[in-house]
XYZ file of C-alpha atoms in Angstrom:
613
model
C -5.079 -16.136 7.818
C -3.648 -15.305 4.721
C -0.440 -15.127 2.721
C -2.237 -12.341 0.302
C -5.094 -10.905 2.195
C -8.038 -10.769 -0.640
C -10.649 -12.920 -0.684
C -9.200 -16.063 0.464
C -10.273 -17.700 3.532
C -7.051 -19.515 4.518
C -3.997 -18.637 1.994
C -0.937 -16.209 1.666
C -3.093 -13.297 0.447
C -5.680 -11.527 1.530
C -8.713 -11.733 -0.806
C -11.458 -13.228 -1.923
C -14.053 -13.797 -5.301
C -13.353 -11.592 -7.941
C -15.388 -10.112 -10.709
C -13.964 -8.371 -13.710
C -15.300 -5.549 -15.281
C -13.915 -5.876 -18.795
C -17.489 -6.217 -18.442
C -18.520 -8.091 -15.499
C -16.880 -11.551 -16.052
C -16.720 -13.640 -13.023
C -13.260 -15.085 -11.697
C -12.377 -18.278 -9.949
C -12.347 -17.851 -5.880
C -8.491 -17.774 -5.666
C -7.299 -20.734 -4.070
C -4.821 -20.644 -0.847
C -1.671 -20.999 -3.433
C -2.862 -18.051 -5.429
C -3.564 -17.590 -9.009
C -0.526 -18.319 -11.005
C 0.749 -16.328 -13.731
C 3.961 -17.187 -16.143
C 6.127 -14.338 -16.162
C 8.568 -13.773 -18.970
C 12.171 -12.837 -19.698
C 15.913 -13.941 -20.281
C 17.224 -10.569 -18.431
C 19.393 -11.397 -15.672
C 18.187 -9.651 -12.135
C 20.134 -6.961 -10.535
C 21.241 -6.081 -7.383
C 22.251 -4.263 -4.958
C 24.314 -2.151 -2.851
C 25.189 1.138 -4.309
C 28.566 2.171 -4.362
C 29.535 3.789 -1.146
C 26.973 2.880 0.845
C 27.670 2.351 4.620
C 26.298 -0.455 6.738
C 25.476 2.190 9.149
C 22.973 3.837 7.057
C 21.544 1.212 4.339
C 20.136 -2.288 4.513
C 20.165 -2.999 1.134
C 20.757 -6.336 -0.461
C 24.855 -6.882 -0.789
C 25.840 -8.136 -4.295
C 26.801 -12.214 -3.579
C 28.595 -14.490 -5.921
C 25.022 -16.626 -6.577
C 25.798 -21.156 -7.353
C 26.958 -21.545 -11.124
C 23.601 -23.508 -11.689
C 20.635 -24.387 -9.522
C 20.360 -27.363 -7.996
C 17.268 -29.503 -6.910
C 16.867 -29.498 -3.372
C 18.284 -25.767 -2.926
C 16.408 -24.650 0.032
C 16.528 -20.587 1.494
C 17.694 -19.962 5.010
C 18.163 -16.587 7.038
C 21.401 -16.464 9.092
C 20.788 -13.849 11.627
C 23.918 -12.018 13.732
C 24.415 -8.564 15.326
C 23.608 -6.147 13.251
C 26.873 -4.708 11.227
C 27.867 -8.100 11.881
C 27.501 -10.455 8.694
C 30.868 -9.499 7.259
C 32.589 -12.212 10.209
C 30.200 -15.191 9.355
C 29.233 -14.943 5.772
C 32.535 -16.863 5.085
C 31.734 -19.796 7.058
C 28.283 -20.273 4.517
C 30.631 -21.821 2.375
C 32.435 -24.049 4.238
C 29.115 -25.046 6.124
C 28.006 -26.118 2.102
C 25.498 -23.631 1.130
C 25.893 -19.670 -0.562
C 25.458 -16.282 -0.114
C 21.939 -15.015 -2.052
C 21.995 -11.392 -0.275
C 23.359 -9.565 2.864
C 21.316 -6.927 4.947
C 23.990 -6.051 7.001
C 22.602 -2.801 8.862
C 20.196 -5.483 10.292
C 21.997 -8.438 10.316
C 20.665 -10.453 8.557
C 22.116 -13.284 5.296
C 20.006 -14.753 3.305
C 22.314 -18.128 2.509
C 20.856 -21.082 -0.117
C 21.956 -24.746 0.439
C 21.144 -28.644 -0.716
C 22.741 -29.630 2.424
C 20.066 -30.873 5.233
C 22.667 -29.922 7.762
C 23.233 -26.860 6.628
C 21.196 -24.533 9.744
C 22.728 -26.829 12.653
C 25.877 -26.293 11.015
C 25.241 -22.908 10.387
C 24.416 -22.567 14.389
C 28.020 -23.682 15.882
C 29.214 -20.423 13.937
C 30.674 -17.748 16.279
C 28.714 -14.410 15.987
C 25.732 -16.642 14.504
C 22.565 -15.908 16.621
C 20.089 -17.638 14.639
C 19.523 -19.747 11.779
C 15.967 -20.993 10.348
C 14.648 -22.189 6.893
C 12.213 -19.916 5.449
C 10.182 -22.711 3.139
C 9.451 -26.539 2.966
C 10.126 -26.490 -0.258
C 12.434 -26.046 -2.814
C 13.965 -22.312 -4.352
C 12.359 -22.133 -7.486
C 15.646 -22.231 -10.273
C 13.719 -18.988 -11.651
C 15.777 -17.301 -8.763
C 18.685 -17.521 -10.449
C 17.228 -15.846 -13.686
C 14.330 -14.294 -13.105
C 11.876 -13.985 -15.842
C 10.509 -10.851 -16.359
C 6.327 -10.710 -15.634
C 4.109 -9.588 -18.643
C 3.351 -6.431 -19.677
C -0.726 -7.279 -20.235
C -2.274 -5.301 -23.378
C -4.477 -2.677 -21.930
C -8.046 -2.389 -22.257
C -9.589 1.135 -22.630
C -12.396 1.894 -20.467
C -15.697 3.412 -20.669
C -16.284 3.499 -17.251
C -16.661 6.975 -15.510
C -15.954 7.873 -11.909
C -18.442 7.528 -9.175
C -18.569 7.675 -5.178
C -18.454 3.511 -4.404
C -19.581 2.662 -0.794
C -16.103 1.949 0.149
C -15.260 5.638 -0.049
C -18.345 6.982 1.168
C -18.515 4.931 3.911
C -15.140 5.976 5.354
C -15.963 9.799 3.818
C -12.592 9.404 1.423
C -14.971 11.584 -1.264
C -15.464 14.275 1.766
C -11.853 14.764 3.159
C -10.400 15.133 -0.852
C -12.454 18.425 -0.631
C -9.438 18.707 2.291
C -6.337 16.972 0.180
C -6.305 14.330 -2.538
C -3.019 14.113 -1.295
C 0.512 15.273 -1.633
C 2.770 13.547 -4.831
C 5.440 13.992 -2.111
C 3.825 11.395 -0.554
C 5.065 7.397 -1.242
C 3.135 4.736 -0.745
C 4.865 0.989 -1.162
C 2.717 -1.545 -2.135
C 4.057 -5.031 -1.241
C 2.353 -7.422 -2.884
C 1.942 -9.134 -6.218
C 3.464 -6.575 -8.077
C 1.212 -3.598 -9.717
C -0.044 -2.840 -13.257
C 1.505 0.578 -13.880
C 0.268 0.755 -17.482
C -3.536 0.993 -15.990
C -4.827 3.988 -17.182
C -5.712 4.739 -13.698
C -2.689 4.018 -11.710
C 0.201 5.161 -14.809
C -0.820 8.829 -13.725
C 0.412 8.305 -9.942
C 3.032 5.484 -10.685
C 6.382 5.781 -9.400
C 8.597 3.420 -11.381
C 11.900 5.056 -10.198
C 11.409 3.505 -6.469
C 9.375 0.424 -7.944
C 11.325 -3.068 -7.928
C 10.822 -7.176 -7.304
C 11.996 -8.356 -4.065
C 11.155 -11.987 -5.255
C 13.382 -14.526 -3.963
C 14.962 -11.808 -1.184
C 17.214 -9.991 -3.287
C 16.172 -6.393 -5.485
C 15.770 -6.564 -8.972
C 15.668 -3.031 -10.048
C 14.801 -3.799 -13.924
C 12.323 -1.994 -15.411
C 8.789 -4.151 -15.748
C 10.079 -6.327 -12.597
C 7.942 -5.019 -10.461
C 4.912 -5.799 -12.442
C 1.755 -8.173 -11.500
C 1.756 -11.856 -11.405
C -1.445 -12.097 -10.584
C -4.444 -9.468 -9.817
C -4.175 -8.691 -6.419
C -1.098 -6.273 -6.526
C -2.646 -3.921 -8.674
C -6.348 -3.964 -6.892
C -4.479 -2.674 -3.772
C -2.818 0.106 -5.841
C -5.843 1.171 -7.012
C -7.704 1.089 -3.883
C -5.094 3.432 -2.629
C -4.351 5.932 -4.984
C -6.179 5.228 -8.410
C -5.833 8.745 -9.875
C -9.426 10.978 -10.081
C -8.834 11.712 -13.522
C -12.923 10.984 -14.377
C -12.474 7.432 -15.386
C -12.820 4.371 -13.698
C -12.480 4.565 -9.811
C -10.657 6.874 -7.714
C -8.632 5.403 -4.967
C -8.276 6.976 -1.245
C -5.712 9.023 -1.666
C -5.661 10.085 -5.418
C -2.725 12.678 -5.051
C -0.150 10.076 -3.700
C 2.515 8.473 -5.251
C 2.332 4.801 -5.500
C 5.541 2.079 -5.934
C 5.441 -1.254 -6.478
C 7.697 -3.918 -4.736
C 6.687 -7.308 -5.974
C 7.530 -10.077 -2.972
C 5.339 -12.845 -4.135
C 7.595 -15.239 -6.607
C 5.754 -16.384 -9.647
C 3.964 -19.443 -10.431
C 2.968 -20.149 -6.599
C 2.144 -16.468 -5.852
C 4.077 -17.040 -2.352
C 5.515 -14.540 0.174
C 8.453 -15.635 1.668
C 10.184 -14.138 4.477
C 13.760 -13.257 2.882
C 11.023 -11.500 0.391
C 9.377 -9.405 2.595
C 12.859 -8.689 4.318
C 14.149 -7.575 1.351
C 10.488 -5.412 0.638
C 10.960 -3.657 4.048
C 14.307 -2.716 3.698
C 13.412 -1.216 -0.003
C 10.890 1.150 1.824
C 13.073 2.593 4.525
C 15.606 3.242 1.983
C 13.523 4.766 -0.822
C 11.405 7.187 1.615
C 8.503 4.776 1.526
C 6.247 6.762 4.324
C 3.411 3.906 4.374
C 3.251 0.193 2.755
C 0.534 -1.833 2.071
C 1.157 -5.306 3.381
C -1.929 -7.325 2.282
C -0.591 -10.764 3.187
C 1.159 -13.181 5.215
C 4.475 -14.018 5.417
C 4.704 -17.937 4.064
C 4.754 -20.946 4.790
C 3.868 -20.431 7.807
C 0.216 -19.320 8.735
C 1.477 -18.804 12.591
C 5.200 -18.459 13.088
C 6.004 -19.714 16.584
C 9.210 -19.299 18.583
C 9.985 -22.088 20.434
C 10.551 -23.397 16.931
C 14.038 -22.624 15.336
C 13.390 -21.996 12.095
C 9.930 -19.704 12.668
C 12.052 -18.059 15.499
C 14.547 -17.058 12.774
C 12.004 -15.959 10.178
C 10.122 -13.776 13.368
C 13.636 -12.261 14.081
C 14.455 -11.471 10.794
C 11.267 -9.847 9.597
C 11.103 -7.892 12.607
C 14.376 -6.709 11.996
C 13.690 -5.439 9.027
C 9.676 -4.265 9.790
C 11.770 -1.858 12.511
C 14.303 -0.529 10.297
C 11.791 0.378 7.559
C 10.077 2.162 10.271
C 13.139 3.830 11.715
C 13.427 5.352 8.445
C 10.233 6.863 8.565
C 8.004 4.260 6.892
C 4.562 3.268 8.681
C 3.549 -0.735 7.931
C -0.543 -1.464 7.255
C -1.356 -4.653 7.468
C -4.578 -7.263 6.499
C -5.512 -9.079 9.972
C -6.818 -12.299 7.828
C -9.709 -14.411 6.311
C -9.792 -17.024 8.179
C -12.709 -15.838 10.988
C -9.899 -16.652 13.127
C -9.892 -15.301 16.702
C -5.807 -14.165 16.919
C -6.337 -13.122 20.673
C -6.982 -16.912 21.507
C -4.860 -18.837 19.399
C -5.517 -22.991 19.685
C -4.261 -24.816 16.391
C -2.996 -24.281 12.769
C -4.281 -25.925 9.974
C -2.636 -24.264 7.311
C 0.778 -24.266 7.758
C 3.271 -24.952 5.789
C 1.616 -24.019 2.337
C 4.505 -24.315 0.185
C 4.084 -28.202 0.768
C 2.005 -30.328 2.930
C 0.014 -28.610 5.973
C -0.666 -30.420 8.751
C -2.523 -29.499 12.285
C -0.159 -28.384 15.075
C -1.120 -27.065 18.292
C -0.185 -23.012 18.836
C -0.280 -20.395 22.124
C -0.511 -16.895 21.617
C 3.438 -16.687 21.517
C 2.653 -17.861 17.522
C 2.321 -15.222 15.555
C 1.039 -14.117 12.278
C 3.853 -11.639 10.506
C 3.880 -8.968 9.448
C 0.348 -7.978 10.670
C 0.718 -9.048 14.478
C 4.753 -7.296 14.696
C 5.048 -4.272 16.884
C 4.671 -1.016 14.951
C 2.231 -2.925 12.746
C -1.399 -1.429 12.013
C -3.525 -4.677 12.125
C -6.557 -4.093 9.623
C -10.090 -5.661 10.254
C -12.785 -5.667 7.379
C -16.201 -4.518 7.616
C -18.762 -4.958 5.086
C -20.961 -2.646 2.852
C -22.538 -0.489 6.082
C -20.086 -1.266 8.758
C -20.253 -4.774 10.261
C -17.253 -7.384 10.340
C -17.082 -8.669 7.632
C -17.750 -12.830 8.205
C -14.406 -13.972 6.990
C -12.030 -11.294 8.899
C -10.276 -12.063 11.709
C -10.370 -10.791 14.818
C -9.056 -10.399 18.210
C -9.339 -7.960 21.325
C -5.903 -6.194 21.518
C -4.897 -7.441 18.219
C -7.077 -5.471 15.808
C -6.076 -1.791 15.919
C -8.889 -0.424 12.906
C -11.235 -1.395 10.567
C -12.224 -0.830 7.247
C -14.498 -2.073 3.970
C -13.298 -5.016 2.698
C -16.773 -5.989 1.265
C -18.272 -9.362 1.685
C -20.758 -11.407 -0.396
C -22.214 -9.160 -3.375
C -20.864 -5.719 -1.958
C -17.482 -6.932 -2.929
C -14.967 -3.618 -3.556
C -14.648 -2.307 -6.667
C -11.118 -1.444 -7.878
C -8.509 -1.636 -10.949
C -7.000 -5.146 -12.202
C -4.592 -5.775 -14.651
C -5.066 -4.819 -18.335
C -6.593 -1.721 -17.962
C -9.777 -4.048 -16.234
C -11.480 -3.215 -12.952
C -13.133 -5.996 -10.450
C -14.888 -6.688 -7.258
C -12.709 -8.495 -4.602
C -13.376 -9.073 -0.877
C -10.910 -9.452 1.710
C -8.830 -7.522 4.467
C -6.528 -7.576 1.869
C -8.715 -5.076 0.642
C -9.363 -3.293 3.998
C -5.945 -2.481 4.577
C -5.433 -0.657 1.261
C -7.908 1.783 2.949
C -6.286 2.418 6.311
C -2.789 3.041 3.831
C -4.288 5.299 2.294
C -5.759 7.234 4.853
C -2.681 7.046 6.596
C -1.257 8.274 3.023
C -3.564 11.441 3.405
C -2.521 12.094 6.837
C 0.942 12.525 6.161
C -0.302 14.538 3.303
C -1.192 17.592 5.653
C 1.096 16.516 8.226
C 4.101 16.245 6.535
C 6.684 16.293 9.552
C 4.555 13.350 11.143
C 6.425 9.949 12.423
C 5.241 6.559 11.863
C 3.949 6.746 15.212
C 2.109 9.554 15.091
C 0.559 8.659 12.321
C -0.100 5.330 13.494
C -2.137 7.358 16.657
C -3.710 9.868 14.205
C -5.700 6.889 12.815
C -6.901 5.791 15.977
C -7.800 8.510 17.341
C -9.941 9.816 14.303
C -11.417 6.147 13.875
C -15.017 6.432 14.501
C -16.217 4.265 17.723
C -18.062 1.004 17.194
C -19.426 -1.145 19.635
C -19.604 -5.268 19.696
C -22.712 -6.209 18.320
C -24.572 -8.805 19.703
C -21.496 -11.842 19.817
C -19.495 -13.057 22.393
C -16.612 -13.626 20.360
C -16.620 -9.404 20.414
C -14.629 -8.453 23.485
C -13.884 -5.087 24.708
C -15.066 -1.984 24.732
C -16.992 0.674 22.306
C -13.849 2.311 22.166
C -11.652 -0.925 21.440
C -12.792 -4.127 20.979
C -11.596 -7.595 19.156
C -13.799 -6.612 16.056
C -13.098 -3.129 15.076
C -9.980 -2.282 17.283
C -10.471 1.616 17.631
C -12.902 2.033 15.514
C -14.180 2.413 11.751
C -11.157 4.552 9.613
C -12.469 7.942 9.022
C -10.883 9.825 6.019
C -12.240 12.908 7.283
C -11.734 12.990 10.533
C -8.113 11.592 10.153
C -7.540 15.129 7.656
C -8.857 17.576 9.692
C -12.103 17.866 8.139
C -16.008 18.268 9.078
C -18.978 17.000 7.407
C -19.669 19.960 5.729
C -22.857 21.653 5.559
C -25.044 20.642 2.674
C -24.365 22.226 -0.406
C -23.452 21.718 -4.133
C -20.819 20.886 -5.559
C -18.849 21.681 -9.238
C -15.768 20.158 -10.333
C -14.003 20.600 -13.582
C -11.490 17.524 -14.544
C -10.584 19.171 -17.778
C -7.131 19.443 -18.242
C -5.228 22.990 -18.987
C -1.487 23.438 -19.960
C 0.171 26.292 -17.907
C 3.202 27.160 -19.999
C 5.728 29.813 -19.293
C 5.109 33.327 -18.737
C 1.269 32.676 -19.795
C -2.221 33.500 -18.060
C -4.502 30.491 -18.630
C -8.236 29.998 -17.179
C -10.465 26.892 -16.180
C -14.283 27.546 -15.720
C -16.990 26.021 -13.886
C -20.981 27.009 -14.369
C -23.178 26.966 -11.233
C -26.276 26.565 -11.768
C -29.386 25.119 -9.263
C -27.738 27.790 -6.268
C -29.909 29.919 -4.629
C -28.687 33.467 -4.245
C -25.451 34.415 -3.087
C -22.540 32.139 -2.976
C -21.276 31.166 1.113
C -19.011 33.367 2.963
C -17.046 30.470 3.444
C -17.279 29.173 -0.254
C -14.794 26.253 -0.899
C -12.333 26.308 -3.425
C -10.415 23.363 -4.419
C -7.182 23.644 -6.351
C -5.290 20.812 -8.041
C -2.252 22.572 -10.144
C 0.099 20.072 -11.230
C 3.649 22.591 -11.721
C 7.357 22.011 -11.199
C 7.982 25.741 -9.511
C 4.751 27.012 -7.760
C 6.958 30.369 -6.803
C 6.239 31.138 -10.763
C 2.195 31.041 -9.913
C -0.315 33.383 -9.190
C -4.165 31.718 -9.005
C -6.909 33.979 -8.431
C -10.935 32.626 -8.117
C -12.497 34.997 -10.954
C -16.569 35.506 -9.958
C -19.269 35.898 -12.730
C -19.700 39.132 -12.625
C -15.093 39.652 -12.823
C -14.481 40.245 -9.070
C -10.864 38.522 -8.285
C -10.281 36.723 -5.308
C -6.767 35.769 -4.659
C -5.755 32.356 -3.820
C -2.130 31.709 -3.775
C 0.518 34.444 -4.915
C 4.017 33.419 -5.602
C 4.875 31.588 -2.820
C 6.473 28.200 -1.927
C 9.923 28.656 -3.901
C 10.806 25.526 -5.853
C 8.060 23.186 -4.508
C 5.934 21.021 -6.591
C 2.220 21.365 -6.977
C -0.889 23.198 -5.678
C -2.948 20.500 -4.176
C -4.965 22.886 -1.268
C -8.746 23.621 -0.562
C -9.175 27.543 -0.296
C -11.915 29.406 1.841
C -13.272 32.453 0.177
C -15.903 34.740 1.352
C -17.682 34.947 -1.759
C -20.900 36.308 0.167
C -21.186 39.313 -2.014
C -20.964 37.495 -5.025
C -24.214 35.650 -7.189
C -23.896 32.205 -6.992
C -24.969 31.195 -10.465
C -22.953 31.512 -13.705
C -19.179 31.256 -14.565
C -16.614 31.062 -12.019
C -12.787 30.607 -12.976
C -10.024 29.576 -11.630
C -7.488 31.671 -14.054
C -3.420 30.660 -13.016
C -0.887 32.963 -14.405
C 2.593 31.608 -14.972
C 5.231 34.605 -14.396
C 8.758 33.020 -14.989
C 10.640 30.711 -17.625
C 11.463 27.186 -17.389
C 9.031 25.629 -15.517
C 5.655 24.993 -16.871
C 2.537 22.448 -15.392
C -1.020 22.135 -15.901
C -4.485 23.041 -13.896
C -5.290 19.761 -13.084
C -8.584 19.860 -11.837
C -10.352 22.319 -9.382
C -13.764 22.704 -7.721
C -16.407 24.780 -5.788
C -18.057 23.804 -3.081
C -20.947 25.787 -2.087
């Protein structure tokens, strides 16, 4: 199973080999610890609670008096009470010899440091305590104290342009953006290794405003915290929402808004459980509607609950997994690289990876968080045409979708750090698909819950039987390999395969200032005849006051077709595919898309636009 979800076959993430196209170098399968990268700084972190906050309605991080100095043989714990109810304990953390690190209060739960081996069992006899656990084997790294800043990697031009990859056309991504590219309304959290948002393909969809480290289990809001220390963080962006801007890839959902919350802690690339606590509550508060959770939750492979400490760490991430999603936030998750059947669960030989694992005998009751909690979309991966993928795991009733992940050669092909791009293979990279599918779906649905988003996926996934293994149990409509199905962009959007035809784009760029008329063209060429009665139009105006707008489709021969006339008040952006009978109208020559700005103040830009005919 995995910590990160990428290529590995038994670690924290959830990937595997990687090859870098600065051009085409070949990287090091990452090992179950990660790939380590320094990070540097002197900047003290920050944190926390904004001023007037009530328990009621945030979870954030409360600011805590941290030790003077760190001290070897600090260890992390989670205190967990009744929610609203830290206030009445957090004094006894003292007395029982440890600290305060951070408080969650609207979920109950303290995040408390101590050198004292007694420290939970003390921390037990507390009235109003419910639970106590350790959340690692191994020492706090003294880098908790001060965090470094990561590095800000010099960034490589590229040369690359855009094509369809058989990630996207396999799950008809490059189809349903003739539906939406998505809405910049629309935030996507990426929990993972951090995110390069100087790429030249993720800086145009970056949101560094809601972007922060959750390293350690408290937010560090500094600018550049959130950044990558390693790779995987910023192939999962990418995936997701690289922007289509004609150069390098184009992720899933190209019109979404992506933010970065860095849980894994430098150096060991680990994902600890007070970090992912802290990670979920960051989403619910910031409006997060789907994260990317390509990981698992260390040390623990399998956390089990007839065990104290993994029956705190279960509690607590739960906890905090349901309050991100009672504040509107959907959680995607990689299922694993370990081949491992999670419906059947017999022994762990992983666990704990922050020290020394060992094998221990597990049940079903064991499980692997966040990707097996309730409300959790558990992610398969399929290789290049649709089978599982040999590494993923599996399990009937467990799995809820698949997606590419690649495996062997067709690895998937996405941005890395420095302005790179790289194959990698994993569920970590299947679930960056299913987010961003489920990113498109709130798109067009914007009043949508978790939930029924959550059901919109499944019930667009396309149906896919066992094949011919008996580990595959179920049926064609849900089984242990694909859950419900291959994701379907498409479908999940609305859409039909549409009817074979050609189709234009221009990517060029056009300023729209105020009180100005300003035109984009196209040439069609190759078309037979007249253009479709149902000719496609597909508008991508990036402007801060679309009531100021009038777009009109201009025809070669000057015939105006109006598309969108001064409507939508104070909202942000044209992102919309327009049907226009356009039957009378020659298909070859000029088209325009002409957007006339009729008001001060607010300007924008025609983005891109395209026919489809």
């Amino acid at each position: 199973m995995f910590s990160l979800i990428s290529g590995r076959t038994a670690g924290r993430s959830r990937t595997s080999a990687l090859s870098v196209a600065a051009l085409g170098t070949i990287v090091a399968l990452a090992t179950p610890a990660g790939l380590a990268h320094a990070a540097t700084s002197d900047t003290a972190p920050v944190a926390v609670r904004p001023a007037g906050a009530s328990p009621a309605t945030t979870a954030k991080a409360a600011p805590a008096a941290a030790p003077a100095a760190w001290a070897a043989g600090t260890r992390a714990y989670l205190v967990i009470t009744a929610p609203g109810g830290t206030a009445a304990v957090s004094g006894s953390v003292a007395t029982k010899g440890g600290s305060v690190f951070a408080t969650y209060d609207a979920i109950g739960v303290i995040v408390a440091h101590s050198t004292s081996a007694s420290f939970a069992s003390s921390m037990r006899t507390v009235s109003g305590v419910q639970q106590v656990g350790a959340t690692r084997t191994s020492d706090v790294p003294a880098d908790a104290y001060d965090p470094a800043l990561p590095a800000n990697p010099s960034q490589s031009a590229t040369t690359l342009t855009e094509s369809n990859r058989w990630d996207m056309t396999q799950i008809k991504a490059d189809q349903a953006w003739a539906v939406t590219t998505g809405s910049a309304s629309v935030k996507v959290g990426v929990l993972d290794t951090g995110v390069d948002d100087q790429h030249q393909d993720i800086a145009p969809n970056f949101n560094a405003a809601d972007s922060a480290s959750c390293a350690y289990g408290k937010a560090d809001a500094r600018a550049g915290a959130w950044r990558d220390v390693d790779t995987h963080g910023t192939h999962v962006a990418g995936t997701i929402a690289a922007a289509k801007n004609g150069k390098g890839v184009i992720g899933v959902a190209p019109g979404v808004k992506i933010s970065s919350v860095r849980i894994a802690e430098p150096g060991s690339t680990l994902f600890f459980a007070e970090n992912t606590i802290c990670g979920f509550v960051w989403a619910g508060d910031h409006g997060f509607k789907v994260t990317n959770n390509s990981y698992y939750t260390d040390p623990w492979q399998f956390n089990c609950p007839d065990n104290l400490d993994q029956a705190a760490i279960i509690e607590g991430v739960r906890r905090a997994q349901e309050y991100a999603e009672g504040k509107g936030s959907l959680q995607v998750a990689a299922a694993g690289n370990s081949n491992y059947d999670l419906a059947n669960k017999t022994t762990d030989t992983a666990s704990p990876n922050d020290s020394t694992p060992v094998t221990r005998t597990i049940t079903n009751a064991c499980i692997d968080i966040p990707t097996e909690l309730p409300g959790v979309v558990t992610v398969a991966a399929q290789g290049n045409g649709g089978a599982k993928a040999s590494y993923s795991n599996f399990g009937n009733g467990v799995i809820d979708i698949a997606a590419p992940g690649g495996d062997g050669s067709s690895g998937v092909y996405s941005t890395l750090p420095g302005g790179k791009y790289g194959n990698l293979n994993g569920t970590s990279m299947a679930s960056p698909h299913v987010a961003g599918v489920a990113a498109l779906i709130a798109s067009v649905n914007p009043s949508f819950t978790p939930a029924q988003i959550r059901d919109q996926l499944g019930v667009q996934a396309a149906d896919k039987a066992c094949p011919s293994d008996t580990r595959c149990k179920g049926t064609t409509t849900r089984n242990g390999f694909f859950g419900e199905g291959s994701v379907d962009a498409l479908k999940a959007v609305g859409g039909s395969t549409p009817p074979p035809g050609k189709y234009f784009e221009n990517l060029t760029d056009v300023t729209v200032p105020d009180n100005t008329t300003v035109e984009s063209p196209i040439t069609v060429s190759g078309v037979t005849g007249n253009a479709p009665a149902a000719l496609k139009v597909g508008v991508d105006v990036k402007h801060t006051y679309i009531g100021d707008l009038k777009v009109d489709l201009v025809a070669p021969d000057g015939s105006v077709y109006t598309l969108h006339n001064r409507t939508g008040g104070s909202a942000d952006n044209i992102v919309q595919t327009y049907t226009v009978n356009a039957s009378s109208e020659v298909a070859n020559g000029v088209w325009k898309l002409r957007v006339n700005d009729n008001a001060s103040q607010d300007s924008g830009k025609i983005d891109a636009w395209n026919l489809t005919f």
